[in-house]
Coordinates of N, CA and C in Angstrom, one line a residue:
M1 N 80.8 -81.1 33.8 CA 80.1 -81.3 34.3 C 80.8 -79.4 34.6
Y2 N 79.7 -78.3 34.1 CA 80.4 -77.0 33.8 C 78.9 -75.9 34.0
R3 N 79.1 -75.1 34.8 CA 78.0 -73.8 34.6 C 78.0 -73.5 33.8
N4 N 76.5 -73.9 33.4 CA 75.6 -73.1 32.3 C 75.9 -71.6 32.7
A5 N 76.3 -71.0 31.7 CA 76.1 -69.4 31.7 C 75.0 -68.9 31.8
R6 N 73.9 -69.0 30.8 CA 72.7 -68.3 30.4 C 71.7 -68.7 31.8
Y7 N 72.2 -70.1 32.4 CA 71.2 -70.2 33.9 C 72.2 -70.5 34.9
P8 N 72.9 -69.5 35.6 CA 74.3 -69.8 36.5 C 74.1 -70.6 37.3
N9 N 72.5 -70.8 37.7 CA 72.4 -71.5 39.1 C 72.1 -73.1 39.0
T10 N 72.3 -73.7 37.7 CA 72.4 -74.9 37.0 C 73.4 -75.3 37.0
K11 N 73.9 -76.7 37.1 CA 75.2 -77.7 36.4 C 74.7 -78.5 35.3
S12 N 75.0 -78.3 34.0 CA 74.9 -79.3 32.6 C 76.1 -79.9 31.8
S13 N 75.6 -80.7 31.0 CA 76.3 -81.3 30.7 C 75.9 -81.2 29.1
N14 N 77.3 -81.1 27.8 CA 76.5 -81.1 27.0 C 77.5 -82.1 26.0
T15 N 77.0 -82.2 24.5 CA 78.2 -82.3 23.5 C 79.7 -82.7 23.8
K16 N 79.4 -81.3 23.8 CA 80.8 -80.4 23.7 C 82.2 -81.1 24.9
K17 N 81.2 -81.7 25.9 CA 82.1 -81.8 27.1 C 82.3 -83.4 27.2
G18 N 81.7 -83.9 26.2 CA 81.4 -86.2 26.4 C 80.2 -85.8 27.0
G19 N 79.4 -85.1 27.4 CA 78.3 -85.4 28.3 C 77.0 -86.5 27.6
D20 N 76.3 -86.0 27.3 CA 74.6 -86.4 27.4 C 74.2 -87.1 26.1
A21 N 74.8 -87.0 24.8 CA 75.0 -87.2 23.3 C 73.5 -87.9 22.9
D22 N 73.1 -88.9 24.1 CA 72.0 -90.0 23.6 C 70.8 -89.0 24.4
I23 N 71.6 -88.1 25.0 CA 70.0 -87.4 25.7 C 69.6 -85.8 25.2
P24 N 68.2 -85.8 24.5 CA 68.3 -84.4 23.8 C 67.6 -83.5 24.5
A25 N 67.3 -83.3 25.5 CA 66.8 -82.7 26.1 C 66.7 -83.2 28.3
K26 N 66.6 -82.2 29.3 CA 65.9 -82.9 30.5 C 65.6 -81.9 31.1
F27 N 64.9 -81.9 32.0 CA 64.3 -81.0 33.0 C 65.3 -80.8 34.1
E28 N 65.5 -79.5 34.3 CA 66.0 -79.3 35.2 C 65.2 -78.5 36.5
L29 N 65.2 -78.6 37.6 CA 64.3 -78.4 38.8 C 65.0 -77.9 40.1
Y30 N 65.0 -77.0 40.2 CA 65.7 -75.5 41.2 C 64.4 -75.0 41.7
K31 N 65.2 -74.3 42.9 CA 64.6 -73.1 43.6 C 64.6 -72.0 43.3
D32 N 63.8 -70.9 42.5 CA 64.1 -69.8 41.9 C 64.3 -68.6 43.9
A33 N 64.4 -67.4 43.6 CA 64.8 -66.5 44.8 C 63.6 -66.2 45.7
K34 N 62.7 -66.5 45.2 CA 61.6 -66.7 46.6 C 61.7 -68.0 47.6
G35 N 62.1 -69.4 46.6 CA 61.8 -70.5 48.0 C 61.1 -71.3 46.6
E36 N 60.6 -70.8 45.9 CA 59.7 -71.9 45.2 C 60.4 -72.7 44.0
F37 N 60.0 -73.5 43.8 CA 60.8 -74.7 42.6 C 59.7 -73.8 41.7
R38 N 60.7 -74.5 40.9 CA 60.0 -74.5 39.0 C 61.6 -75.5 38.4
W39 N 61.2 -75.3 37.1 CA 61.6 -76.3 36.3 C 61.8 -75.9 35.3
R40 N 62.9 -76.2 34.2 CA 63.1 -75.8 32.5 C 63.1 -77.2 31.9
L41 N 63.0 -77.0 30.6 CA 63.6 -78.1 29.8 C 64.5 -77.5 28.6
V42 N 65.5 -78.1 29.1 CA 66.9 -77.6 28.7 C 67.2 -78.5 27.7
A43 N 67.5 -78.0 26.2 CA 68.2 -79.1 25.6 C 69.7 -78.9 25.4
S44 N 70.0 -80.5 24.6 CA 71.4 -80.2 24.8 C 72.1 -79.6 24.9
N45 N 72.2 -78.6 23.4 CA 72.6 -77.7 23.8 C 73.2 -76.7 24.3
G46 N 72.3 -76.9 25.5 CA 71.9 -75.8 26.3 C 70.9 -74.8 26.6
Q47 N 70.7 -75.2 25.6 CA 69.3 -73.7 25.0 C 68.2 -73.9 25.8
M48 N 67.2 -73.1 26.9 CA 66.0 -73.4 27.6 C 65.0 -73.4 26.6
I49 N 64.4 -74.7 26.4 CA 62.9 -74.9 25.5 C 61.9 -74.8 26.2
A50 N 61.7 -74.7 27.6 CA 60.4 -74.4 28.1 C 60.9 -74.2 29.3
N51 N 59.1 -74.4 30.7 CA 59.8 -73.3 31.4 C 58.5 -73.9 32.1
S52 N 58.5 -73.9 33.8 CA 57.1 -73.9 34.5 C 56.7 -72.7 34.4
G53 N 56.9 -71.5 34.2 CA 56.1 -70.4 34.1 C 55.1 -69.9 35.5
E54 N 56.0 -71.1 36.3 CA 55.1 -70.5 37.5 C 55.8 -71.4 38.5
G55 N 55.9 -70.5 39.9 CA 56.9 -71.4 40.7 C 55.9 -72.4 41.7
Y56 N 56.4 -73.1 42.6 CA 55.6 -74.2 43.4 C 55.7 -74.1 44.7
K57 N 55.3 -73.9 45.6 CA 55.4 -74.8 47.1 C 56.3 -75.1 47.1
S58 N 55.1 -76.6 46.9 CA 56.6 -77.8 46.6 C 57.6 -78.6 45.7
K59 N 58.7 -79.3 46.0 CA 59.1 -80.4 44.8 C 58.1 -80.9 44.3
D60 N 57.0 -81.6 44.8 CA 56.9 -82.8 44.5 C 55.5 -81.9 43.3
G61 N 55.4 -80.8 43.9 CA 54.3 -80.1 43.2 C 55.0 -79.5 41.4
A62 N 56.0 -79.5 41.5 CA 57.2 -79.3 40.3 C 57.3 -80.4 39.5
K63 N 57.5 -81.5 40.3 CA 57.1 -82.9 39.8 C 56.3 -83.4 38.9
S64 N 55.1 -82.8 39.8 CA 54.0 -83.1 38.8 C 53.8 -82.2 37.7
G65 N 53.7 -81.2 37.7 CA 54.3 -80.3 36.2 C 54.8 -80.9 35.5
I66 N 55.9 -81.1 35.4 CA 56.8 -82.0 35.0 C 56.4 -83.0 33.9
E67 N 55.9 -84.5 34.9 CA 55.3 -85.6 34.1 C 53.5 -85.3 33.4
S68 N 52.9 -83.8 33.5 CA 52.1 -83.3 32.7 C 52.2 -83.2 31.6
V69 N 53.5 -82.1 31.6 CA 54.3 -81.9 30.0 C 54.8 -83.1 29.3
K70 N 55.7 -84.2 30.1 CA 56.4 -84.9 29.7 C 54.5 -86.3 28.6
K71 N 53.7 -86.1 29.6 CA 52.8 -87.0 29.4 C 51.6 -86.4 28.1
N72 N 51.8 -84.6 28.3 CA 50.4 -84.3 27.2 C 51.2 -84.0 26.1
A73 N 52.4 -83.3 25.8 CA 53.3 -83.3 24.9 C 53.4 -83.6 23.4
A74 N 53.5 -84.7 24.0 CA 53.6 -86.2 22.5 C 52.4 -85.6 22.1
S75 N 51.5 -85.8 22.2 CA 49.9 -85.5 22.0 C 49.8 -84.6 21.7
A76 N 49.8 -83.8 21.5 CA 49.3 -82.6 22.3 C 49.2 -81.8 19.9
A77 N 48.0 -80.5 20.0 CA 47.5 -80.8 18.9 C 48.5 -79.2 18.6
I78 N 48.5 -78.8 17.2 CA 49.3 -77.6 17.1 C 48.4 -76.5 16.6
E79 N 48.0 -75.6 17.4 CA 47.1 -74.6 16.8 C 47.4 -73.5 16.0
D80 N 47.7 -72.8 14.6 CA 48.7 -71.9 14.7 C 47.4 -70.7 14.2
K81 N 47.3 -70.0 14.4 CA 47.1 -68.8 15.6 C 48.3 -67.5 15.0
A82 N 48.8 -68.2 13.9 CA 49.4 -66.4 12.6 C 48.4 -66.3 11.8

């Protein structure tokens, strides 16, 4: 495990350090400076690819947000507004 330079409040592993090569991404759950729970989705290369966008008062609330993304993202439509 090492400290992620981009997100120093979390510990991450990646394929360069012999980490989770078979896990393409992971959700990290953490507390922000206000003491609220947040999550971010981090790719195996350490890049953040999504975040909660809001703080949750409880850890269970943040976990529910993660479950909602996991449930809905796979079948979500792409709406091109370009």
